[in-house]
């Protein structure tokens, strides 16, 4: 699959994470892949938490790397979680920042390994119990990275700019053009394929699906109805999102109420007419997935 990256723009994910340890292939790395040593702490109402929850399920890691689910809405200033404070304080002397999720922790030491979602998702591949499931198959790294850039810059950031209150109308229109162009490129790819890369589920599909969830449940609320109808017109793209919502590794992690509460607790913008134009019935499609009930 050939995807031309968009021109670089400032990324909302550019803030340097506090902890960025990696899981190595053997004991010499310090942190190596061994069952029952590590734990994920995440909220599926958070996009990064949802990414990790889906990847964790696709790899079948329930028995090898347990997950602690956190509340949808953080309970501390700065978006932190009180339950994570001991981990942060044990991992950084005199740490005063917010105890943010998601976190990959080491139960042996009681400290944090990483708070950087892309690294954590890549390292989960090292815990695979066997079989064909891989999130980052060899030879597809460049494709997956291109999809990640398209989602971050061409969908998430473009949608935010297109719905920003007080922005110049020309800037909002230009951002909407970027968003529609990106969706159009993905639409053409998915018109003839079930998945984004090599006819199998990869990290690229996790990234795009979570981004589409955010587009329809969060960013749509700040766009006008005309823009939302144009976004919804990418039928192959939304059919793809609907299929994945019915997949057990995807749909069972959807916390629509939590996403809404988290958004309303953080959002400073005004609701627009597009809020009334839901693109997908996410709850209905997720209910088709086995074990769709919330854990």
mmCIF file of N, CA, C and O in Angstrom, residues 139-184:
data_model
loop_
_atom_site.group_PDB
_atom_site.id
_atom_site.type_symbol
_atom_site.label_atom_id
_atom_site.label_comp_id
_atom_site.label_asym_id
_atom_site.label_seq_id
_atom_site.Cartn_x
_atom_site.Cartn_y
_atom_site.Cartn_z
ATOM 1 N N UNK A 139 8.008 -5.698 7.269
ATOM 2 C CA UNK A 139 7.824 -5.170 5.934
ATOM 3 C C UNK A 139 6.693 -4.163 5.806
ATOM 4 O O UNK A 139 6.557 -3.507 4.765
ATOM 5 N N UNK A 140 5.869 -4.034 6.845
ATOM 6 C CA UNK A 140 4.723 -3.117 6.781
ATOM 7 C C UNK A 140 4.901 -1.889 7.672
ATOM 8 O O UNK A 140 3.975 -1.099 7.843
ATOM 9 N N UNK A 141 6.093 -1.744 8.241
ATOM 10 C CA UNK A 141 6.317 -0.637 9.176
ATOM 11 C C UNK A 141 6.053 0.724 8.539
ATOM 12 O O UNK A 141 5.431 1.599 9.154
ATOM 13 N N UNK A 142 6.514 0.932 7.310
ATOM 14 C CA UNK A 142 6.345 2.241 6.667
ATOM 15 C C UNK A 142 4.878 2.534 6.368
ATOM 16 O O UNK A 142 4.432 3.687 6.448
ATOM 17 N N UNK A 143 4.130 1.511 6.026
ATOM 18 C CA UNK A 143 2.694 1.690 5.770
ATOM 19 C C UNK A 143 1.984 2.100 7.055
ATOM 20 O O UNK A 143 1.169 3.039 7.073
ATOM 21 N N UNK A 144 2.286 1.388 8.134
ATOM 22 C CA UNK A 144 1.641 1.689 9.411
ATOM 23 C C UNK A 144 1.991 3.100 9.877
ATOM 24 O O UNK A 144 1.127 3.855 10.337
ATOM 25 N N UNK A 145 3.251 3.480 9.742
ATOM 26 C CA UNK A 145 3.660 4.834 10.141
ATOM 27 C C UNK A 145 2.971 5.898 9.293
ATOM 28 O O UNK A 145 2.605 6.969 9.797
ATOM 29 N N UNK A 146 2.784 5.621 8.008
ATOM 30 C CA UNK A 146 2.089 6.583 7.149
ATOM 31 C C UNK A 146 0.635 6.745 7.569
ATOM 32 O O UNK A 146 0.106 7.861 7.599
ATOM 33 N N UNK A 147 -0.022 5.643 7.912
ATOM 34 C CA UNK A 147 -1.403 5.713 8.388
ATOM 35 C C UNK A 147 -1.471 6.495 9.693
ATOM 36 O O UNK A 147 -2.377 7.313 9.900
ATOM 37 N N UNK A 148 -0.519 6.259 10.594
ATOM 38 C CA UNK A 148 -0.488 6.997 11.858
ATOM 39 C C UNK A 148 -0.385 8.504 11.618
ATOM 40 O O UNK A 148 -1.073 9.298 12.275
ATOM 41 N N UNK A 149 0.458 8.911 10.662
ATOM 42 C CA UNK A 149 0.589 10.344 10.358
ATOM 43 C C UNK A 149 -0.692 10.891 9.743
ATOM 44 O O UNK A 149 -1.117 12.014 10.063
ATOM 45 N N UNK A 150 -1.281 10.129 8.841
ATOM 46 C CA UNK A 150 -2.531 10.582 8.226
ATOM 47 C C UNK A 150 -3.625 10.778 9.272
ATOM 48 O O UNK A 150 -4.365 11.767 9.239
ATOM 49 N N UNK A 151 -3.730 9.846 10.208
ATOM 50 C CA UNK A 151 -4.757 9.949 11.235
ATOM 51 C C UNK A 151 -4.500 11.135 12.158
ATOM 52 O O UNK A 151 -5.422 11.895 12.479
ATOM 53 N N UNK A 152 -3.247 11.308 12.573
ATOM 54 C CA UNK A 152 -2.924 12.386 13.511
ATOM 55 C C UNK A 152 -3.067 13.756 12.871
ATOM 56 O O UNK A 152 -3.643 14.676 13.463
ATOM 57 N N UNK A 153 -2.553 13.899 11.652
ATOM 58 C CA UNK A 153 -2.492 15.213 11.017
ATOM 59 C C UNK A 153 -3.691 15.482 10.113
ATOM 60 O O UNK A 153 -4.272 16.572 10.140
ATOM 61 N N UNK A 154 -4.048 14.488 9.304
ATOM 62 C CA UNK A 154 -5.088 14.698 8.307
ATOM 63 C C UNK A 154 -6.498 14.514 8.809
ATOM 64 O O UNK A 154 -7.451 14.982 8.177
ATOM 65 N N UNK A 155 -6.661 13.819 9.954
ATOM 66 C CA UNK A 155 -8.009 13.623 10.498
ATOM 67 C C UNK A 155 -8.136 14.340 11.845
ATOM 68 O O UNK A 155 -8.926 15.274 11.979
ATOM 69 N N UNK A 156 -7.373 13.939 12.854
ATOM 70 C CA UNK A 156 -7.547 14.507 14.192
ATOM 71 C C UNK A 156 -7.284 16.013 14.218
ATOM 72 O O UNK A 156 -8.132 16.801 14.659
ATOM 73 N N UNK A 157 -6.110 16.423 13.760
ATOM 74 C CA UNK A 157 -5.772 17.845 13.826
ATOM 75 C C UNK A 157 -6.602 18.664 12.852
ATOM 76 O O UNK A 157 -7.016 19.793 13.166
ATOM 77 N N UNK A 158 -6.866 18.099 11.681
ATOM 78 C CA UNK A 158 -7.696 18.825 10.711
ATOM 79 C C UNK A 158 -9.119 18.996 11.242
ATOM 80 O O UNK A 158 -9.716 20.072 11.096
ATOM 81 N N UNK A 159 -9.675 17.963 11.865
ATOM 82 C CA UNK A 159 -11.036 18.054 12.407
ATOM 83 C C UNK A 159 -11.099 19.067 13.542
ATOM 84 O O UNK A 159 -12.065 19.834 13.650
ATOM 85 N N UNK A 160 -10.064 19.078 14.396
ATOM 86 C CA UNK A 160 -10.035 20.064 15.469
ATOM 87 C C UNK A 160 -10.001 21.481 14.917
ATOM 88 O O UNK A 160 -10.717 22.373 15.394
ATOM 89 N N UNK A 161 -9.174 21.706 13.898
ATOM 90 C CA UNK A 161 -9.059 23.042 13.308
ATOM 91 C C UNK A 161 -10.342 23.435 12.587
ATOM 92 O O UNK A 161 -10.750 24.608 12.620
ATOM 93 N N UNK A 162 -10.982 22.465 11.945
ATOM 94 C CA UNK A 162 -12.215 22.770 11.207
ATOM 95 C C UNK A 162 -13.364 23.129 12.140
ATOM 96 O O UNK A 162 -14.306 23.818 11.725
ATOM 97 N N UNK A 163 -13.294 22.683 13.393
ATOM 98 C CA UNK A 163 -14.367 22.975 14.335
ATOM 99 C C UNK A 163 -13.995 23.949 15.430
ATOM 100 O O UNK A 163 -14.748 24.133 16.382
ATOM 101 N N UNK A 164 -12.828 24.608 15.281
ATOM 102 C CA UNK A 164 -12.335 25.490 16.345
ATOM 103 C C UNK A 164 -13.143 26.780 16.428
ATOM 104 O O UNK A 164 -13.321 27.493 15.441
ATOM 105 N N UNK A 165 -13.620 27.080 17.600
ATOM 106 C CA UNK A 165 -14.387 28.305 17.827
ATOM 107 C C UNK A 165 -13.471 29.519 17.691
ATOM 108 O O UNK A 165 -12.355 29.535 18.214
ATOM 109 N N UNK A 166 -13.938 30.517 16.965
ATOM 110 C CA UNK A 166 -13.190 31.754 16.814
ATOM 111 C C UNK A 166 -12.141 31.731 15.732
ATOM 112 O O UNK A 166 -11.485 32.747 15.485
ATOM 113 N N UNK A 167 -11.965 30.577 15.073
ATOM 114 C CA UNK A 167 -10.974 30.501 13.996
ATOM 115 C C UNK A 167 -11.474 31.255 12.772
ATOM 116 O O UNK A 167 -12.684 31.407 12.554
ATOM 117 N N UNK A 168 -10.531 31.740 11.969
ATOM 118 C CA UNK A 168 -10.883 32.414 10.725
ATOM 119 C C UNK A 168 -11.636 31.440 9.817
ATOM 120 O O UNK A 168 -11.235 30.284 9.680
ATOM 121 N N UNK A 169 -12.747 31.868 9.199
ATOM 122 C CA UNK A 169 -13.523 30.959 8.335
ATOM 123 C C UNK A 169 -12.685 30.325 7.229
ATOM 124 O O UNK A 169 -12.898 29.149 6.883
ATOM 125 N N UNK A 170 -11.737 31.067 6.680
ATOM 126 C CA UNK A 170 -10.891 30.498 5.635
ATOM 127 C C UNK A 170 -10.006 29.384 6.189
ATOM 128 O O UNK A 170 -9.787 28.361 5.519
ATOM 129 N N UNK A 171 -9.525 29.549 7.404
ATOM 130 C CA UNK A 171 -8.708 28.512 8.026
ATOM 131 C C UNK A 171 -9.538 27.270 8.312
ATOM 132 O O UNK A 171 -9.078 26.143 8.123
ATOM 133 N N UNK A 172 -10.748 27.480 8.760
ATOM 134 C CA UNK A 172 -11.620 26.334 9.032
ATOM 135 C C UNK A 172 -11.950 25.602 7.743
ATOM 136 O O UNK A 172 -11.969 24.364 7.706
ATOM 137 N N UNK A 173 -12.205 26.340 6.674
ATOM 138 C CA UNK A 173 -12.516 25.718 5.385
ATOM 139 C C UNK A 173 -11.321 24.940 4.858
ATOM 140 O O UNK A 173 -11.462 23.829 4.315
ATOM 141 N N UNK A 174 -10.123 25.499 5.030
ATOM 142 C CA UNK A 174 -8.912 24.812 4.573
ATOM 143 C C UNK A 174 -8.695 23.528 5.365
ATOM 144 O O UNK A 174 -8.300 22.487 4.805
ATOM 145 N N UNK A 175 -8.946 23.573 6.662
ATOM 146 C CA UNK A 175 -8.792 22.379 7.493
ATOM 147 C C UNK A 175 -9.806 21.309 7.096
ATOM 148 O O UNK A 175 -9.483 20.110 7.049
ATOM 149 N N UNK A 176 -11.028 21.728 6.782
ATOM 150 C CA UNK A 176 -12.032 20.763 6.339
ATOM 151 C C UNK A 176 -11.618 20.126 5.020
ATOM 152 O O UNK A 176 -11.819 18.915 4.813
ATOM 153 N N UNK A 177 -11.018 20.898 4.125
ATOM 154 C CA UNK A 177 -10.525 20.344 2.860
ATOM 155 C C UNK A 177 -9.461 19.275 3.108
ATOM 156 O O UNK A 177 -9.443 18.234 2.451
ATOM 157 N N UNK A 178 -8.558 19.531 4.067
ATOM 158 C CA UNK A 178 -7.524 18.547 4.414
ATOM 159 C C UNK A 178 -8.179 17.284 4.951
ATOM 160 O O UNK A 178 -7.816 16.155 4.579
ATOM 161 N N UNK A 179 -9.149 17.448 5.833
ATOM 162 C CA UNK A 179 -9.857 16.307 6.403
ATOM 163 C C UNK A 179 -10.544 15.479 5.322
ATOM 164 O O UNK A 179 -10.401 14.248 5.273
ATOM 165 N N UNK A 180 -11.278 16.133 4.434
ATOM 166 C CA UNK A 180 -11.994 15.417 3.384
ATOM 167 C C UNK A 180 -11.041 14.757 2.397
ATOM 168 O O UNK A 180 -11.306 13.649 1.901
ATOM 169 N N UNK A 181 -9.920 15.409 2.105
ATOM 170 C CA UNK A 181 -8.929 14.812 1.216
ATOM 171 C C UNK A 181 -8.350 13.535 1.831
ATOM 172 O O UNK A 181 -8.190 12.513 1.152
ATOM 173 N N UNK A 182 -8.050 13.586 3.133
ATOM 174 C CA UNK A 182 -7.503 12.410 3.806
ATOM 175 C C UNK A 182 -8.518 11.274 3.824
ATOM 176 O O UNK A 182 -8.184 10.119 3.535
ATOM 177 N N UNK A 183 -9.760 11.594 4.166
ATOM 178 C CA UNK A 183 -10.801 10.562 4.167
ATOM 179 C C UNK A 183 -10.995 9.979 2.770
ATOM 180 O O UNK A 183 -11.231 8.771 2.610
ATOM 181 N N UNK A 184 -10.885 10.820 1.752
ATOM 182 C CA UNK A 184 -11.034 10.353 0.379
ATOM 183 C C UNK A 184 -9.951 9.365 -0.020
ATOM 184 O O UNK A 184 -10.209 8.371 -0.701
#
